[in-house]
JSON list of C-alpha atoms in Angstrom, two decimals:
[
{"chain": "A", "resi": 1, "resn": "MET", "atom": "CA", "xyz": [2.34, 3.18, -9.04]},
{"chain": "A", "resi": 2, "resn": "GLN", "atom": "CA", "xyz": [1.01, -0.10, -10.36]},
{"chain": "A", "resi": 3, "resn": "VAL", "atom": "CA", "xyz": [3.20, -3.17, -10.58]},
{"chain": "A", "resi": 4, "resn": "LYS", "atom": "CA", "xyz": [2.45, -6.31, -12.58]},
{"chain": "A", "resi": 5, "resn": "ARG", "atom": "CA", "xyz": [3.49, -9.47, -10.79]},
{"chain": "A", "resi": 6, "resn": "ILE", "atom": "CA", "xyz": [3.10, -13.22, -11.28]},
{"chain": "A", "resi": 7, "resn": "SER", "atom": "CA", "xyz": [1.76, -15.01, -8.20]},
{"chain": "A", "resi": 8, "resn": "TYR", "atom": "CA", "xyz": [3.05, -18.37, -6.97]},
{"chain": "A", "resi": 9, "resn": "SER", "atom": "CA", "xyz": [0.06, -20.03, -8.62]},
{"chain": "A", "resi": 10, "resn": "GLY", "atom": "CA", "xyz": [1.04, -18.53, -11.99]},
{"chain": "A", "resi": 11, "resn": "ASN", "atom": "CA", "xyz": [-1.70, -15.90, -12.15]},
{"chain": "A", "resi": 12, "resn": "GLU", "atom": "CA", "xyz": [-0.87, -12.36, -13.21]},
{"chain": "A", "resi": 13, "resn": "VAL", "atom": "CA", "xyz": [-1.69, -9.84, -10.48]},
{"chain": "A", "resi": 14, "resn": "ILE", "atom": "CA", "xyz": [-1.62, -6.05, -10.66]},
{"chain": "A", "resi": 15, "resn": "VAL", "atom": "CA", "xyz": [-0.63, -4.52, -7.34]},
{"chain": "A", "resi": 16, "resn": "ARG", "atom": "CA", "xyz": [-0.76, -0.86, -6.39]},
{"chain": "A", "resi": 17, "resn": "VAL", "atom": "CA", "xyz": [2.24, 0.40, -4.43]},
{"chain": "A", "resi": 18, "resn": "VAL", "atom": "CA", "xyz": [1.75, 3.45, -2.22]},
{"chain": "A", "resi": 19, "resn": "ARG", "atom": "CA", "xyz": [4.76, 5.27, -0.73]},
{"chain": "A", "resi": 20, "resn": "VAL", "atom": "CA", "xyz": [4.12, 7.55, 2.23]},
{"chain": "A", "resi": 21, "resn": "ARG", "atom": "CA", "xyz": [6.51, 9.74, 4.19]},
{"chain": "A", "resi": 22, "resn": "THR", "atom": "CA", "xyz": [5.78, 9.82, 7.91]},
{"chain": "A", "resi": 23, "resn": "PRO", "atom": "CA", "xyz": [6.15, 12.99, 10.04]},
{"chain": "A", "resi": 24, "resn": "ASP", "atom": "CA", "xyz": [9.51, 11.71, 11.35]},
{"chain": "A", "resi": 25, "resn": "GLY", "atom": "CA", "xyz": [10.85, 11.42, 7.78]},
{"chain": "A", "resi": 26, "resn": "GLU", "atom": "CA", "xyz": [10.65, 7.65, 7.28]},
{"chain": "A", "resi": 27, "resn": "PHE", "atom": "CA", "xyz": [9.12, 6.13, 4.15]},
{"chain": "A", "resi": 28, "resn": "PHE", "atom": "CA", "xyz": [6.64, 3.28, 4.28]},
{"chain": "A", "resi": 29, "resn": "TYR", "atom": "CA", "xyz": [5.58, 1.26, 1.24]},
{"chain": "A", "resi": 30, "resn": "TYR", "atom": "CA", "xyz": [2.21, -0.45, 1.07]},
{"chain": "A", "resi": 31, "resn": "GLY", "atom": "CA", "xyz": [1.11, -3.00, -1.51]},
{"chain": "A", "resi": 32, "resn": "THR", "atom": "CA", "xyz": [-2.62, -3.22, -2.06]},
{"chain": "A", "resi": 33, "resn": "ASN", "atom": "CA", "xyz": [-5.23, -4.19, -4.60]},
{"chain": "A", "resi": 34, "resn": "LEU", "atom": "CA", "xyz": [-7.50, -1.26, -3.68]},
{"chain": "A", "resi": 35, "resn": "PRO", "atom": "CA", "xyz": [-8.40, 0.71, -6.83]},
{"chain": "A", "resi": 36, "resn": "MET", "atom": "CA", "xyz": [-6.57, 4.02, -7.48]},
{"chain": "A", "resi": 37, "resn": "ASP", "atom": "CA", "xyz": [-9.65, 5.79, -8.77]},
{"chain": "A", "resi": 38, "resn": "LYS", "atom": "CA", "xyz": [-11.73, 5.02, -5.67]},
{"chain": "A", "resi": 39, "resn": "ILE", "atom": "CA", "xyz": [-9.27, 5.02, -2.73]},
{"chain": "A", "resi": 40, "resn": "PRO", "atom": "CA", "xyz": [-6.67, 7.82, -2.53]},
{"chain": "A", "resi": 41, "resn": "ALA", "atom": "CA", "xyz": [-3.12, 7.08, -1.33]},
{"chain": "A", "resi": 42, "resn": "LYS", "atom": "CA", "xyz": [-3.65, 8.88, 1.99]},
{"chain": "A", "resi": 43, "resn": "ALA", "atom": "CA", "xyz": [-6.65, 6.65, 2.78]},
{"chain": "A", "resi": 44, "resn": "VAL", "atom": "CA", "xyz": [-4.54, 3.54, 2.03]},
{"chain": "A", "resi": 45, "resn": "TYR", "atom": "CA", "xyz": [-1.88, 4.84, 4.41]},
{"chain": "A", "resi": 46, "resn": "LEU", "atom": "CA", "xyz": [-4.41, 5.52, 7.18]},
{"chain": "A", "resi": 47, "resn": "LEU", "atom": "CA", "xyz": [-6.01, 2.09, 6.81]},
{"chain": "A", "resi": 48, "resn": "TYR", "atom": "CA", "xyz": [-2.70, 0.24, 6.88]},
{"chain": "A", "resi": 49, "resn": "ARG", "atom": "CA", "xyz": [-1.33, 2.41, 9.69]},
{"chain": "A", "resi": 50, "resn": "CYS", "atom": "CA", "xyz": [-4.28, 1.45, 11.88]},
{"chain": "A", "resi": 51, "resn": "ARG", "atom": "CA", "xyz": [-3.71, -2.18, 11.00]},
{"chain": "A", "resi": 52, "resn": "ARG", "atom": "CA", "xyz": [0.02, -1.96, 11.79]},
{"chain": "A", "resi": 53, "resn": "GLU", "atom": "CA", "xyz": [-0.62, -0.29, 15.18]},
{"chain": "A", "resi": 54, "resn": "ARG", "atom": "CA", "xyz": [-2.91, -3.13, 16.25]},
{"chain": "A", "resi": 55, "resn": "LEU", "atom": "CA", "xyz": [-0.18, -5.77, 15.78]}
]
């Protein structure tokens, strides 16, 4: 899903929202500017999951 949003500076930004269900049944939502046609939702999930685990 793509969402149009106005940033604090007043610029219009289009953000892609990816919803992923984890094996334990939880849903995670990720906002990204990675293009839909080049990066599939599963790849977004894997990238952000790795990032979250490092925190």
